[in-house]
Coordinates of C-alpha atoms in Angstrom, one line a residue:
P133 CA 148.2 117.0 125.7
G134 CA 146.0 120.0 125.0
I135 CA 147.4 121.2 121.6
V136 CA 145.7 122.7 118.6
I137 CA 146.9 121.7 115.1
R138 CA 145.5 124.1 112.6
F139 CA 145.8 123.4 108.9
R140 CA 145.6 126.2 106.3
P141 CA 144.0 125.6 102.9
G142 CA 145.8 122.9 100.9
T143 CA 146.3 119.2 100.5
Y144 CA 148.6 117.5 103.1
E145 CA 149.9 114.0 103.1
T146 CA 150.1 112.2 106.4
T147 CA 151.1 108.7 107.6
G148 CA 148.4 109.1 110.2
I149 CA 147.6 111.6 112.9
S150 CA 147.3 109.9 116.4
L151 CA 145.3 112.2 118.6
G152 CA 146.4 112.8 122.2
P153 CA 144.2 113.8 125.1
R154 CA 142.6 117.3 124.5
W155 CA 143.9 117.6 121.0
W156 CA 142.1 119.7 118.3
V157 CA 142.8 119.1 114.6
V158 CA 141.0 121.7 112.5
G159 CA 141.3 122.9 108.9
A160 CA 140.0 125.9 106.9
G161 CA 136.9 124.0 105.7
M162 CA 135.8 120.8 103.9
E163 CA 136.3 122.5 100.5
Q164 CA 139.7 123.9 101.4
T165 CA 141.8 121.5 103.6
T166 CA 142.4 117.9 102.7
L167 CA 144.4 115.4 104.7
R168 CA 145.4 112.3 102.6
R169 CA 146.6 109.1 104.2
V170 CA 149.8 107.7 102.7
P171 CA 151.8 104.6 103.7
G172 CA 154.8 105.2 106.0
D173 CA 157.7 103.3 107.5
R174 CA 155.6 102.3 110.5
D175 CA 153.0 100.8 108.2
R176 CA 155.6 98.7 106.5
R177 CA 157.3 97.7 109.7
Y178 CA 154.4 96.6 111.8
Y179 CA 151.6 94.3 110.6
R180 CA 148.2 96.0 110.7
T181 CA 145.1 95.5 108.7
G182 CA 143.3 98.8 109.1
F183 CA 144.4 102.4 108.4
A184 CA 142.8 105.7 109.3
V185 CA 143.7 109.3 108.5
I186 CA 143.1 110.3 112.1
G187 CA 142.9 107.9 115.1
G188 CA 143.5 107.8 118.8
G189 CA 142.6 106.3 122.1
W190 CA 143.3 102.7 121.1
G191 CA 144.8 101.6 124.4
P192 CA 143.6 101.3 128.0
Q193 CA 142.3 104.6 129.4
Q194 CA 141.1 103.3 132.8
D195 CA 142.2 100.9 135.4
R196 CA 141.0 97.3 135.0
G197 CA 140.1 97.2 138.7
L198 CA 136.6 97.4 140.1
D199 CA 136.7 101.2 140.5
G200 CA 137.7 101.7 136.9
A201 CA 139.7 104.8 137.8
P202 CA 140.9 106.8 134.8
F203 CA 144.6 107.3 134.0
P204 CA 144.8 111.1 134.1
E205 CA 147.5 111.2 131.4
R206 CA 145.3 109.1 129.1
K207 CA 141.9 110.6 129.6
Y208 CA 140.7 111.3 126.1
E209 CA 138.3 114.2 126.3
D210 CA 138.0 117.7 124.9
L211 CA 138.8 116.3 121.4
R212 CA 137.8 118.2 118.3
V213 CA 138.2 117.3 114.6
A214 CA 136.6 119.9 112.3
D215 CA 136.5 121.6 108.9
L216 CA 138.5 119.0 106.9
T217 CA 138.3 116.5 104.2
L218 CA 139.8 113.2 105.1
D219 CA 141.1 111.2 102.0
A220 CA 141.5 107.6 103.1
N221 CA 143.4 106.9 99.9
W222 CA 142.5 103.2 99.7
P223 CA 144.0 102.7 96.2
G224 CA 147.3 104.2 97.3
I225 CA 147.4 102.2 100.6
R226 CA 146.5 98.9 98.8
E227 CA 149.1 99.5 96.0
A228 CA 151.9 100.3 98.4
L229 CA 151.3 97.7 101.1
G230 CA 149.8 94.8 99.2
P231 CA 147.7 91.9 100.6
W232 CA 147.9 92.7 104.3
A233 CA 146.1 96.1 103.9
K234 CA 142.4 95.3 104.5
K235 CA 140.6 98.6 105.2
A236 CA 141.2 102.4 105.0
S237 CA 138.9 104.9 106.7
G238 CA 138.8 108.5 107.8
L239 CA 138.4 108.8 111.6
S240 CA 138.7 106.1 114.3
V241 CA 138.7 107.2 117.9
V242 CA 138.0 105.9 121.4
C243 CA 137.3 108.7 123.8
R244 CA 135.1 110.1 126.5
Q245 CA 134.3 113.4 124.8
I246 CA 134.7 114.7 121.2
E247 CA 133.1 117.0 118.7
V248 CA 133.4 116.0 115.0
A249 CA 132.1 118.9 112.9
R250 CA 132.0 119.4 109.2
V251 CA 134.3 116.6 108.2
R252 CA 134.1 115.0 104.8
V253 CA 135.4 111.4 104.2
V254 CA 136.3 110.2 100.7
R255 CA 138.1 107.3 99.0
F256 CA 137.6 104.8 101.8
G257 CA 137.6 101.1 101.0
A258 CA 138.1 97.5 102.0
V259 CA 139.5 94.4 100.4
G260 CA 136.3 92.3 100.7
G261 CA 136.3 88.6 100.9
R262 CA 136.4 87.4 104.5
F263 CA 133.6 88.7 106.7
E264 CA 135.9 90.8 109.0
W265 CA 137.5 92.4 106.0
R266 CA 134.3 93.6 104.3
E267 CA 132.8 96.4 106.5
V268 CA 134.7 99.7 106.7
F269 CA 133.6 102.6 108.9
P270 CA 134.5 106.0 107.4
I271 CA 133.8 107.7 110.8
S272 CA 133.9 105.6 114.0
V273 CA 133.7 107.1 117.5
T274 CA 133.2 104.9 120.6
S275 CA 133.6 105.5 124.3
S276 CA 134.3 101.9 125.1
F277 CA 136.1 99.1 123.4
T278 CA 133.7 96.7 121.7
S279 CA 136.0 93.7 121.8
A280 CA 136.6 91.4 124.8
E281 CA 139.9 92.9 125.8
G282 CA 138.7 93.8 129.2
F283 CA 139.4 97.6 128.9
R284 CA 136.8 99.6 130.8
G285 CA 134.9 102.3 129.0
Y286 CA 133.5 105.6 130.1
P287 CA 130.2 105.8 132.0
D288 CA 129.5 109.4 130.9
P289 CA 130.3 109.8 127.2
D290 CA 129.8 113.1 125.4
I291 CA 129.9 112.6 121.6
E292 CA 128.6 115.0 119.0
I293 CA 129.0 114.4 115.2
H294 CA 127.4 117.0 113.0
G295 CA 127.7 118.6 109.6
C296 CA 129.8 115.7 108.2
E297 CA 129.6 114.2 104.7
I298 CA 130.4 110.6 103.7
I299 CA 130.7 110.4 99.9
G300 CA 131.0 107.1 98.0
P301 CA 131.6 104.8 96.5
V302 CA 133.1 102.2 98.8
L303 CA 136.3 101.3 96.9
G304 CA 136.8 97.6 96.6
P305 CA 138.9 94.7 95.5
E306 CA 140.6 94.1 92.2
Q307 CA 138.5 91.0 91.5
N308 CA 134.9 90.0 92.0
R309 CA 134.5 88.3 95.3
E310 CA 132.5 89.2 98.5
W311 CA 132.2 92.9 97.9
P312 CA 133.0 95.4 100.7
Y313 CA 130.5 97.7 102.2
C314 CA 130.5 100.5 104.8
T315 CA 128.6 101.9 107.7
G316 CA 129.2 105.6 107.3
I317 CA 129.0 106.9 110.9
V318 CA 129.1 104.3 113.7
V319 CA 128.9 105.1 117.4
G320 CA 129.4 102.9 120.4
N321 CA 129.1 103.5 124.2
R322 CA 129.0 100.0 125.7
D323 CA 129.8 101.1 129.3
A324 CA 127.6 104.2 129.4
R325 CA 125.2 104.4 132.3
P326 CA 122.2 106.5 131.2
E327 CA 120.4 105.6 134.4
E328 CA 123.0 107.8 136.2
G329 CA 122.6 110.7 133.8
G330 CA 125.4 112.5 132.0
V331 CA 125.3 110.4 128.8
R332 CA 125.2 112.7 125.7
V333 CA 125.4 111.1 122.2
R334 CA 124.0 113.2 119.3
V335 CA 124.6 112.5 115.6
H336 CA 122.8 115.2 113.5
H337 CA 122.7 117.1 110.3
N338 CA 125.1 114.7 108.5
L339 CA 124.9 113.7 104.8
F340 CA 125.7 110.2 103.5
R341 CA 125.4 109.9 99.7
D342 CA 126.0 107.8 96.5
I343 CA 127.0 104.6 98.2
E344 CA 124.9 101.7 96.9
N345 CA 126.8 99.2 99.0
G346 CA 126.6 101.4 102.1
I347 CA 124.6 101.9 105.3
G348 CA 124.2 105.4 106.5
F349 CA 124.4 105.1 110.3
G350 CA 124.8 102.4 112.9
G351 CA 125.6 101.6 116.5
A352 CA 127.7 99.0 118.4
Y353 CA 126.7 98.3 122.0
M354 CA 124.9 101.6 122.2
R355 CA 123.4 102.6 125.6
G356 CA 121.5 105.7 124.6
G357 CA 121.9 108.3 121.8
V358 CA 120.0 110.4 119.3
F359 CA 120.3 110.3 115.5
E360 CA 118.3 113.2 114.0
Q361 CA 118.0 115.4 110.9
N362 CA 120.5 113.4 108.9
E363 CA 120.1 112.6 105.2
V364 CA 120.9 109.4 103.3
L365 CA 120.7 109.8 99.6
R366 CA 121.1 107.1 96.8
C367 CA 122.5 104.5 99.1
G368 CA 121.8 101.0 100.3
L369 CA 120.2 101.5 103.7
G370 CA 119.5 104.3 106.1
F371 CA 120.1 102.7 109.5
N372 CA 121.3 99.4 110.9
F373 CA 122.0 98.4 114.5
D374 CA 123.0 94.8 114.8
T375 CA 126.0 94.7 117.2
G376 CA 125.8 94.3 120.9
G377 CA 122.1 94.7 121.7
C378 CA 121.7 98.4 121.3
A379 CA 119.1 100.1 123.6
G380 CA 117.7 103.5 124.3
V381 CA 118.5 104.8 120.8
I382 CA 116.3 107.5 119.3
I383 CA 116.0 107.9 115.5
R384 CA 113.9 110.9 114.4
D385 CA 113.4 113.4 111.6
N386 CA 115.8 111.9 109.1
R387 CA 115.5 111.8 105.3
I388 CA 116.2 108.6 103.5
I389 CA 115.8 109.1 99.7
D390 CA 116.3 106.8 96.6
C391 CA 117.8 104.0 98.7
V392 CA 117.9 100.3 97.7

């Protein structure tokens, strides 16, 4: 817990970085440092359908009991991912792992507090076909699990995503079937309690471009948050919130240009 991994300029291949509590992963800039996801022994040994360059927090972080007390050793806060390009490398993942590989994305984290700053995501994709295999999320940050696994989420999330770029296209299947699509930046905070204060979710000054089969921004079970001063350029749709009855979301001062 509490380490900083600092990458100098260059391109680095990784079988996936799994964030621990209070981890920072930072580079020298989007134009200078690239982390590329490549298949590894664990990918071949364990069946999984989704792959991310950086992930973390995908396990219980709080007690299932009524008080929902956090596990101190698994309290995911003070996270920072900044100044990097994340290459999801969908073509390489698909070629190496074959049919069971369904999606490849950049960042997928469950946490209480994180800053994602100046992160570019490229070469993300999905196999298409079945509904659950079609939508990929280049950047996904949630403070609660959105499935019915019973894991309790955080009541006071603090999530900021800014200065990021999602650049298309969404890479797809080898044959024409139900084509994949993406929601570029998706946020969820199902168990947040805005009536008690302390909820801070802000997504601002991000760019989503050149993805005809893409949605710029979305939410899943959102309980408060602000999307402002973002730009969606030459894409399918600016915003879409269709999962979990989102409420208390503010969308303001964004630019949506030449979209389908």
